[in-house]
CSV table of C-alpha atoms and ligand atoms in Angstrom, one decimal:
chain,number,residue,atom,x,y,z
A,227,MET,CA,-6.7,18.7,-1.3
A,228,SER,CA,-6.0,21.9,-3.1
A,229,ASP,CA,-2.6,21.8,-1.3
A,230,ARG,CA,-1.9,18.5,-2.8
A,231,ALA,CA,-2.6,19.8,-6.3
A,232,ALA,CA,-0.3,22.8,-5.5
A,233,ARG,CA,2.4,20.4,-4.5
A,234,LEU,CA,1.9,18.5,-7.8
A,235,VAL,CA,2.3,21.7,-9.7
A,236,GLU,CA,5.6,22.3,-8.0
A,237,ARG,CA,6.8,19.1,-9.7
A,238,LEU,CA,5.8,20.1,-13.2
A,239,PRO,CA,9.1,21.8,-14.1
A,240,ALA,CA,11.0,18.7,-13.3
A,241,MET,CA,8.8,16.8,-15.7
A,242,GLU,CA,9.3,19.7,-18.2
A,243,ALA,CA,5.6,19.9,-18.5
A,244,ASP,CA,3.1,22.7,-18.5
A,245,ALA,CA,0.3,20.6,-17.1
A,246,ILE,CA,-0.5,17.0,-16.2
A,247,VAL,CA,-3.5,14.8,-16.8
A,248,VAL,CA,-4.2,12.5,-13.9
A,249,THR,CA,-6.0,9.3,-14.8
A,250,ASN,CA,-5.0,6.8,-12.1
A,251,PRO,CA,-8.1,6.4,-9.9
A,252,VAL,CA,-6.2,6.3,-6.6
A,253,ASN,CA,-4.2,9.4,-7.5
A,254,LEU,CA,-7.4,11.1,-8.6
A,255,ARG,CA,-9.0,10.4,-5.2
A,256,TYR,CA,-5.9,11.7,-3.5
A,257,LEU,CA,-5.9,14.9,-5.4
A,258,THR,CA,-9.7,15.6,-5.7
A,259,GLY,CA,-11.6,13.4,-3.3
A,260,TYR,CA,-13.5,11.7,-6.1
A,261,THR,CA,-14.1,7.9,-5.5
A,262,GLY,CA,-16.0,7.0,-8.7
A,263,SER,CA,-14.7,4.9,-11.6
A,264,ASN,CA,-14.6,7.3,-14.5
A,265,GLY,CA,-12.9,10.6,-14.0
A,266,LEU,CA,-9.8,12.5,-14.8
A,267,ALA,CA,-8.1,15.8,-13.7
A,268,VAL,CA,-6.0,18.3,-15.6
A,269,ILE,CA,-3.8,20.2,-13.3
A,270,GLY,CA,-1.4,23.1,-14.2
A,271,PRO,CA,-0.3,26.4,-12.5
A,272,GLU,CA,-3.6,28.1,-13.4
A,273,THR,CA,-5.6,25.0,-14.1
A,274,ARG,CA,-7.7,22.7,-11.9
A,275,ALA,CA,-10.2,20.8,-14.0
A,276,PHE,CA,-12.1,17.7,-13.1
A,277,LEU,CA,-13.9,15.8,-15.8
A,278,THR,CA,-16.4,13.0,-15.3
A,279,ASP,CA,-19.5,11.7,-17.1
A,280,PHE,CA,-23.2,12.2,-16.4
A,281,ARG,CA,-23.4,9.1,-14.2
A,282,TYR,CA,-21.2,10.7,-11.6
A,283,GLN,CA,-22.7,14.2,-11.7
A,284,GLU,CA,-24.2,14.1,-8.2
A,285,GLN,CA,-21.3,12.1,-6.7
A,286,SER,CA,-18.8,14.5,-8.0
A,287,VAL,CA,-20.7,17.5,-6.6
A,288,SER,CA,-20.4,16.0,-3.1
A,289,GLU,CA,-16.9,14.6,-3.4
A,290,VAL,CA,-14.7,16.8,-5.6
A,291,ASP,CA,-12.7,19.5,-3.9
A,292,PRO,CA,-14.3,22.9,-4.8
A,293,SER,CA,-11.0,24.3,-6.1
A,294,PHE,CA,-11.6,22.1,-9.2
A,295,ASP,CA,-13.7,23.3,-12.1
A,296,ARG,CA,-16.0,20.3,-12.6
A,297,ARG,CA,-17.2,19.4,-16.1
A,298,ILE,CA,-19.6,16.7,-17.1
A,299,LEU,CA,-19.0,15.0,-20.4
A,300,THR,CA,-20.1,11.9,-22.3
A,301,LEU,CA,-18.2,8.7,-21.6
A,302,ASP,CA,-15.0,9.7,-23.5
A,303,LEU,CA,-13.3,12.0,-21.0
A,304,LEU,CA,-10.1,12.3,-22.9
A,305,ALA,CA,-12.1,14.3,-25.5
A,306,GLY,CA,-12.5,17.1,-23.0
A,307,VAL,CA,-8.8,17.5,-22.2
A,308,SER,CA,-8.0,20.0,-25.0
A,309,ASP,CA,-10.9,22.2,-23.8
A,310,VAL,CA,-9.5,22.6,-20.3
A,311,LEU,CA,-5.8,22.8,-21.3
A,312,PRO,CA,-4.4,26.4,-21.2
A,313,ALA,CA,-4.0,27.8,-24.8
A,314,ASP,CA,-0.2,28.2,-24.3
A,315,ALA,CA,0.4,24.6,-22.9
A,316,GLU,CA,2.9,22.8,-25.1
A,317,ARG,CA,3.8,19.8,-23.0
A,318,LEU,CA,1.3,17.7,-21.2
A,319,ALA,CA,2.4,15.0,-18.7
A,320,ILE,CA,0.6,11.7,-18.6
A,321,GLU,CA,0.7,9.0,-15.9
A,322,ASP,CA,2.5,6.4,-18.0
A,323,GLY,CA,2.2,3.8,-15.3
A,324,ASN,CA,-1.6,4.0,-15.7
A,325,MET,CA,-2.5,5.1,-19.2
A,326,THR,CA,-3.1,2.3,-21.7
A,327,VAL,CA,-1.3,2.4,-25.0
A,328,ARG,CA,-4.7,2.8,-26.7
A,329,ALA,CA,-5.7,5.8,-24.5
A,330,HIS,CA,-2.3,7.4,-25.2
A,331,SER,CA,-2.7,7.2,-29.0
A,332,HIS,CA,-6.3,8.5,-28.6
A,333,LEU,CA,-5.2,11.4,-26.5
A,334,ARG,CA,-2.4,12.2,-28.9
A,335,GLU,CA,-4.9,12.5,-31.8
A,336,LEU,CA,-7.2,14.6,-29.6
A,337,VAL,CA,-4.6,17.2,-28.5
A,338,GLY,CA,-3.1,17.4,-32.0
A,339,GLU,CA,0.4,18.5,-33.1
A,340,ARG,CA,0.5,21.5,-30.9
A,341,VAL,CA,0.8,19.5,-27.6
A,342,GLU,CA,3.5,17.0,-26.8
A,343,LEU,CA,2.7,14.2,-24.4
A,344,VAL,CA,5.5,13.5,-21.9
A,345,LEU,CA,5.9,10.7,-19.4
A,346,ALA,CA,5.4,11.9,-15.8
A,347,ALA,CA,7.1,9.0,-13.9
A,348,ASP,CA,4.6,8.7,-11.0
A,349,PRO,CA,4.7,12.2,-9.4
A,350,VAL,CA,1.5,11.7,-7.5
A,351,GLU,CA,2.7,8.4,-6.0
A,352,ALA,CA,5.8,10.4,-4.9
A,353,LEU,CA,3.5,12.9,-3.1
A,354,ARG,CA,1.4,10.1,-1.6
A,355,ALA,CA,4.5,8.5,-0.1
A,356,VAL,CA,4.9,11.4,2.4
A,357,LYS,CA,1.9,11.2,4.6
A,358,GLU,CA,0.1,14.2,6.1
A,359,PRO,CA,-0.6,13.9,9.8
A,360,ALA,CA,-4.3,13.2,9.2
A,361,GLU,CA,-3.4,10.4,6.9
A,362,ILE,CA,-1.1,8.9,9.5
A,363,ASP,CA,-4.0,9.1,12.1
A,364,ARG,CA,-6.2,7.2,9.8
A,365,ILE,CA,-3.7,4.5,9.1
A,366,ARG,CA,-3.0,4.3,12.9
A,367,ALA,CA,-6.7,3.8,13.4
A,368,ALA,CA,-6.9,1.1,10.7
A,369,SER,CA,-3.9,-0.6,12.3
A,370,GLU,CA,-5.7,-0.6,15.7
A,371,ILE,CA,-8.7,-2.3,14.1
A,372,GLY,CA,-6.3,-4.9,12.7
A,373,ASP,CA,-4.8,-5.4,16.2
A,374,ALA,CA,-8.3,-5.8,17.7
A,375,GLY,CA,-9.1,-8.5,15.0
A,376,LEU,CA,-6.0,-10.5,15.8
A,377,ARG,CA,-6.6,-10.3,19.6
A,378,GLU,CA,-10.1,-11.8,19.0
A,379,ILE,CA,-8.9,-14.8,17.0
A,380,MET,CA,-6.1,-15.4,19.5
A,381,ALA,CA,-8.7,-15.5,22.3
A,382,GLU,CA,-10.8,-18.0,20.2
A,383,GLY,CA,-7.9,-20.3,19.7
A,384,LEU,CA,-6.5,-21.9,16.5
A,385,VAL,CA,-6.1,-25.7,16.9
A,386,GLY,CA,-8.9,-27.7,15.3
A,387,ARG,CA,-10.2,-24.7,13.2
A,388,THR,CA,-9.7,-24.5,9.5
A,389,GLU,CA,-7.5,-21.8,8.0
A,390,VAL,CA,-10.6,-20.5,6.2
A,391,ALA,CA,-12.6,-20.3,9.4
A,392,VAL,CA,-9.9,-18.4,11.2
A,393,ALA,CA,-9.6,-15.9,8.2
A,394,ASP,CA,-13.4,-15.5,8.3
A,395,SER,CA,-13.4,-14.7,12.0
A,396,LEU,CA,-10.5,-12.3,11.6
A,397,GLU,CA,-12.3,-10.4,8.8
A,398,ARG,CA,-15.6,-10.3,10.7
A,399,ALA,CA,-13.8,-9.1,13.8
A,400,MET,CA,-12.2,-6.2,11.9
A,401,ARG,CA,-15.6,-5.2,10.4
A,402,SER,CA,-17.2,-5.3,13.8
A,403,HIS,CA,-14.4,-2.9,15.0
A,404,GLY,CA,-15.2,-0.4,12.2
A,405,ALA,CA,-13.2,-1.6,9.2
A,406,THR,CA,-14.7,-0.3,6.0
A,407,GLY,CA,-12.9,-2.9,4.0
A,408,LEU,CA,-9.9,-5.2,3.9
A,409,SER,CA,-6.5,-4.3,2.6
A,410,PHE,CA,-6.3,-7.7,0.9
A,411,PRO,CA,-7.8,-11.2,1.4
A,412,SER,CA,-6.3,-12.3,4.8
A,413,ILE,CA,-3.6,-15.0,4.8
A,414,VAL,CA,-3.9,-17.8,7.4
A,415,ALA,CA,-1.3,-20.5,6.5
A,416,ALA,CA,-0.3,-23.3,8.9
A,417,GLY,CA,2.7,-25.5,8.9
A,418,PRO,CA,4.3,-26.2,5.4
A,419,HIS,CA,1.6,-24.0,3.8
A,420,GLY,CA,3.2,-21.0,5.5
A,421,ALA,CA,6.2,-21.5,3.2
A,422,LEU,CA,4.1,-19.8,0.5
A,423,PRO,CA,4.4,-16.0,1.1
A,424,HIS,CA,1.1,-15.4,-0.6
A,425,ALA,CA,-0.7,-18.5,0.6
A,426,GLN,CA,-4.5,-18.7,0.4
A,427,PRO,CA,-6.4,-20.0,3.4
A,428,ARG,CA,-7.4,-23.7,2.9
A,429,ASP,CA,-10.3,-25.7,4.2
A,430,VAL,CA,-7.8,-27.6,6.4
A,431,GLU,CA,-7.7,-27.8,10.1
A,432,ILE,CA,-4.8,-26.3,12.0
A,433,SER,CA,-2.9,-28.8,14.2
A,434,ALA,CA,-1.1,-28.5,17.4
A,435,GLY,CA,2.6,-27.9,17.2
A,436,GLU,CA,2.8,-25.9,14.0
A,437,LEU,CA,3.6,-22.3,13.1
A,438,VAL,CA,0.7,-20.3,11.6
A,439,VAL,CA,1.4,-17.3,9.5
A,440,ILE,CA,-1.4,-14.7,9.6
A,441,ASP,CA,-1.1,-11.6,7.3
A,442,TRP,CA,-4.0,-9.2,7.3
A,443,GLY,CA,-5.0,-5.6,7.2
A,444,ALA,CA,-8.0,-3.3,7.6
A,445,VAL,CA,-9.2,-0.5,5.4
A,446,LEU,CA,-10.5,2.6,7.1
A,447,ASP,CA,-11.9,5.5,5.0
A,448,GLY,CA,-9.7,4.6,2.1
A,449,TYR,CA,-6.5,3.9,4.1
A,450,CYS,CA,-5.0,0.5,4.6
A,451,SER,CA,-3.1,-1.3,7.4
A,452,ASP,CA,-0.9,-4.3,7.0
A,453,CYS,CA,0.5,-6.7,9.6
A,454,THR,CA,1.8,-10.2,9.9
A,455,ARG,CA,2.2,-12.4,12.9
A,456,THR,CA,3.4,-16.0,13.1
A,457,LEU,CA,1.9,-17.9,16.0
A,458,ALA,CA,2.9,-21.3,17.4
A,459,THR,CA,0.1,-23.8,18.2
A,460,GLY,CA,2.1,-25.8,20.8
A,461,GLU,CA,5.5,-27.2,21.4
A,462,LEU,CA,7.8,-26.8,18.4
A,463,ASP,CA,11.1,-28.6,17.7
A,464,ASP,CA,14.1,-26.4,18.4
A,465,GLU,CA,14.9,-25.7,14.8
A,466,LEU,CA,11.5,-24.2,14.1
A,467,HIS,CA,11.8,-22.1,17.2
A,468,ALA,CA,15.2,-20.9,16.2
A,469,VAL,CA,13.9,-19.8,12.8
A,470,TYR,CA,11.3,-17.7,14.6
A,471,GLU,CA,13.9,-16.0,16.8
A,472,LEU,CA,16.1,-15.4,13.7
A,473,VAL,CA,13.3,-13.6,11.8
A,474,LEU,CA,12.5,-11.6,14.9
A,475,GLU,CA,16.1,-10.5,15.3
A,476,ALA,CA,16.2,-9.5,11.6
A,477,GLN,CA,12.9,-7.6,12.0
A,478,LEU,CA,14.2,-5.7,15.0
A,479,ALA,CA,17.5,-4.9,13.1
A,480,GLY,CA,15.4,-3.6,10.2
A,481,LEU,CA,13.4,-1.3,12.4
A,482,LYS,CA,16.6,0.1,14.0
A,483,ALA,CA,18.0,0.8,10.5
A,484,ILE,CA,15.1,3.1,9.6
A,485,HIS,CA,15.9,6.8,9.7
A,486,VAL,CA,15.4,9.9,7.6
A,487,GLY,CA,17.9,9.7,4.7
A,488,ALA,CA,18.4,5.9,4.8
A,489,ASN,CA,17.8,4.3,1.5
A,490,GLY,CA,15.6,1.3,0.8
A,491,ARG,CA,18.4,-1.0,-0.2
A,492,GLU,CA,20.5,-0.2,2.9
A,493,VAL,CA,17.6,-0.9,5.3
A,494,ASP,CA,16.8,-4.2,3.5
A,495,GLY,CA,20.4,-5.1,3.7
A,496,VAL,CA,20.6,-4.7,7.5
A,497,ALA,CA,17.8,-7.2,8.1
A,498,ARG,CA,18.9,-9.5,5.3
A,499,ALA,CA,22.4,-9.7,6.8
A,500,VAL,CA,20.9,-11.2,10.0
A,501,ILE,CA,19.1,-13.8,8.0
A,502,GLU,CA,22.2,-14.6,6.0
A,503,ALA,CA,24.3,-15.0,9.1
A,504,GLY,CA,21.6,-17.5,10.4
A,505,GLY,CA,22.2,-19.5,7.2
A,506,HIS,CA,18.8,-18.7,5.5
A,507,ALA,CA,19.8,-16.2,2.8
A,508,GLU,CA,18.1,-18.2,0.1
A,509,HIS,CA,14.9,-18.6,2.1
A,510,PHE,CA,14.2,-14.9,2.3
A,511,GLY,CA,13.1,-14.2,-1.3
A,512,HIS,CA,11.1,-11.0,-1.0
A,513,GLY,CA,12.0,-7.4,-0.1
A,514,LEU,CA,12.0,-6.2,3.5
A,515,GLY,CA,9.0,-3.9,3.1
A,516,HIS,CA,6.8,-1.5,1.2
A,517,GLY,CA,5.0,1.7,1.6
A,518,VAL,CA,1.3,1.6,2.8
A,519,GLY,CA,-1.4,4.2,2.4
A,520,MET,CA,-4.4,4.4,0.1
A,521,GLU,CA,-2.9,1.3,-1.5
A,522,VAL,CA,-1.5,-1.6,0.5
A,523,HIS,CA,1.6,-1.6,-1.7
A,524,GLU,CA,3.0,1.8,-2.7
A,525,ALA,CA,6.2,3.9,-2.5
A,526,PRO,CA,8.7,3.7,-1.0
A,527,ARG,CA,10.1,0.2,-1.2
A,528,LEU,CA,12.6,-1.4,1.1
A,529,SER,CA,14.5,-4.0,-1.1
A,530,GLN,CA,17.8,-4.7,-2.8
A,531,ARG,CA,16.3,-3.1,-6.0
A,532,SER,CA,15.1,0.1,-4.3
A,533,ASP,CA,16.6,3.5,-4.7
A,534,SER,CA,14.0,5.1,-2.4
A,535,VAL,CA,15.5,7.5,0.2
A,536,LEU,CA,13.4,7.6,3.4
A,537,ALA,CA,11.8,10.8,4.4
A,538,SER,CA,9.9,11.9,7.5
A,539,GLY,CA,6.2,10.9,7.0
A,540,ASN,CA,6.9,7.8,4.9
A,541,LEU,CA,4.9,4.9,6.2
A,542,VAL,CA,6.4,1.5,5.5
A,543,THR,CA,6.2,-2.2,6.6
A,544,VAL,CA,9.2,-4.1,7.9
A,545,GLU,CA,8.5,-7.7,7.2
A,546,PRO,CA,11.4,-10.2,6.9
A,547,GLY,CA,10.5,-13.8,6.4
A,548,VAL,CA,12.1,-17.2,6.2
A,549,TYR,CA,10.4,-19.9,4.1
A,550,LEU,CA,11.5,-23.5,4.2
A,551,PRO,CA,9.6,-25.3,1.4
A,552,GLY,CA,7.6,-28.3,2.6
A,553,ARG,CA,8.3,-27.3,6.3
A,554,LEU,CA,7.3,-23.9,7.5
A,555,GLY,CA,7.2,-20.1,7.0
A,556,VAL,CA,7.8,-17.4,9.5
A,557,ARG,CA,7.1,-13.7,8.7
A,558,ILE,CA,6.9,-10.8,11.2
A,559,GLU,CA,5.6,-7.5,9.9
A,560,ASP,CA,5.1,-4.2,11.6
A,561,LEU,CA,3.8,-1.0,10.1
A,562,VAL,CA,5.9,2.1,11.0
A,563,VAL,CA,6.0,5.8,10.3
A,564,VAL,CA,9.4,7.3,9.5
A,565,THR,CA,10.1,10.2,12.0
A,566,GLU,CA,12.9,12.6,12.6
A,567,SER,CA,14.2,10.4,15.4
A,568,GLY,CA,13.9,7.0,13.7
A,569,CYS,CA,10.5,5.4,13.4
A,570,GLU,CA,7.2,5.0,15.3
A,571,ILE,CA,5.7,1.5,15.3
A,572,LEU,CA,1.9,1.7,14.7
A,573,THR,CA,1.3,-2.1,15.1
A,574,GLY,CA,0.2,-2.8,18.7
A,575,VAL,CA,0.1,-6.6,18.9
A,576,PRO,CA,3.0,-8.4,20.5
A,577,LYS,CA,5.6,-10.2,18.4
A,578,GLU,CA,7.7,-12.2,20.9
A,579,PHE,CA,7.2,-16.0,20.4
A,580,ILE,CA,3.6,-16.7,21.4
A,581,THR,CA,1.8,-20.0,21.6
A,582,VAL,CA,-2.0,-20.0,20.9
A,583,GLU,CA,-3.7,-23.4,21.1
B,286,ZN,ZN1,1.2,-8.0,5.1
B,287,ZN,ZN1,3.2,-6.1,3.7
C-alpha cells in the first residue's frame, strides 16, 4: 500500500501540486486499506497522514497501512488538513470528482490564502486502472465464483421460474461459493424485457423459446467481477438466432482488438463495425466495455467517447449487445486482463449459443 502512495506522489508534478488530499472512499481504501465511511488522507513526498474520527479509532488501527501517521479528530476531518500539510506546501490537489462544492469552499477557508487548491483529475483512478498481480488474482477468483453461480442456475433450469427467482438463486449460489457481496443487483431479463440493458428482474415466469439476458457479478474481498450471458430457453426463430450469432461475432472481434497501446475508441469501433455490418448499428446504444476492479465500473473505458490507451494490467469487460425494443436483447460479456500478448479471458462459462430449458 505504501507503494501505491509512492506511485501517487510520482504524479504530483503533473498536477503541479505539492500534496493531495484523498477523500474518495474507494481511493482511500486502495491507498490505505481503510474501509470505514469517514476518513481522508493527505499524501505528499514527505507526508503520509490518515485522518478519521473517534468512531473509527480501533478500525483504523487494524486496517490503515502503518506507513501512514494516523490522527483521530472530531467529525470535521477537513479541519485537520492544515495541521498535516507540510509548512512549505503551496498547492494542494483535491479529488474534484468526489469533493462537494460545499466541502471545497470549507477547505479553502481552512487552509487560508497561503495554499491554493488545484483539481487533481482522478490520479488514483488512473493508478487503480493498472492492476497488481494480487488484484488480478482476486478478480479472477471473484469471476470463478460468478461462473459457479451461473452453472448452478443452468443446472436448475429456467422455464417456468420467475426472473426474480432465478436472480435470487444466482445470488445465493454466489454467496455459497464464497462471494462477500454482489457487484450489482443481478439482471435476469427474458424475451422483450431483455431489450432494456439495465432491466430489473420481474415477478414474471420465463417461457420456452425466448432469450434470457443474465448479467451478474460477485464481490470478493473488495474486488468485483462482471459477466453477461444470453441463454435460449428452446427453439428460436431464425432471426433471433442470427442476432445472437452477430453479437458473438462482434464480441470475438472486440476481444481480438485488445492489445497494449490500443485505444478505447478503436477497440469499441472494431466490435461496433461488425454490428453495423449486420444492420443493427442503432440497436447497440452503449459502449463496448469498462474497467472493473474495486468498483464494477471504472477506468479505462472502451467506447466511442474514450481516449483511454490500454496498458498491460488493465482489466476490462468486452460486452457488445443488440437490443430490439419490444422483441429481445442479446448481450455477451467477458472480463479480460490486458497482457503483453493481447488479453487473457477470466470468464470461464461458455458463450456459444446454449439452450437451457
Ligand atoms: Zn455486466
Ligand atoms: Zn459490464
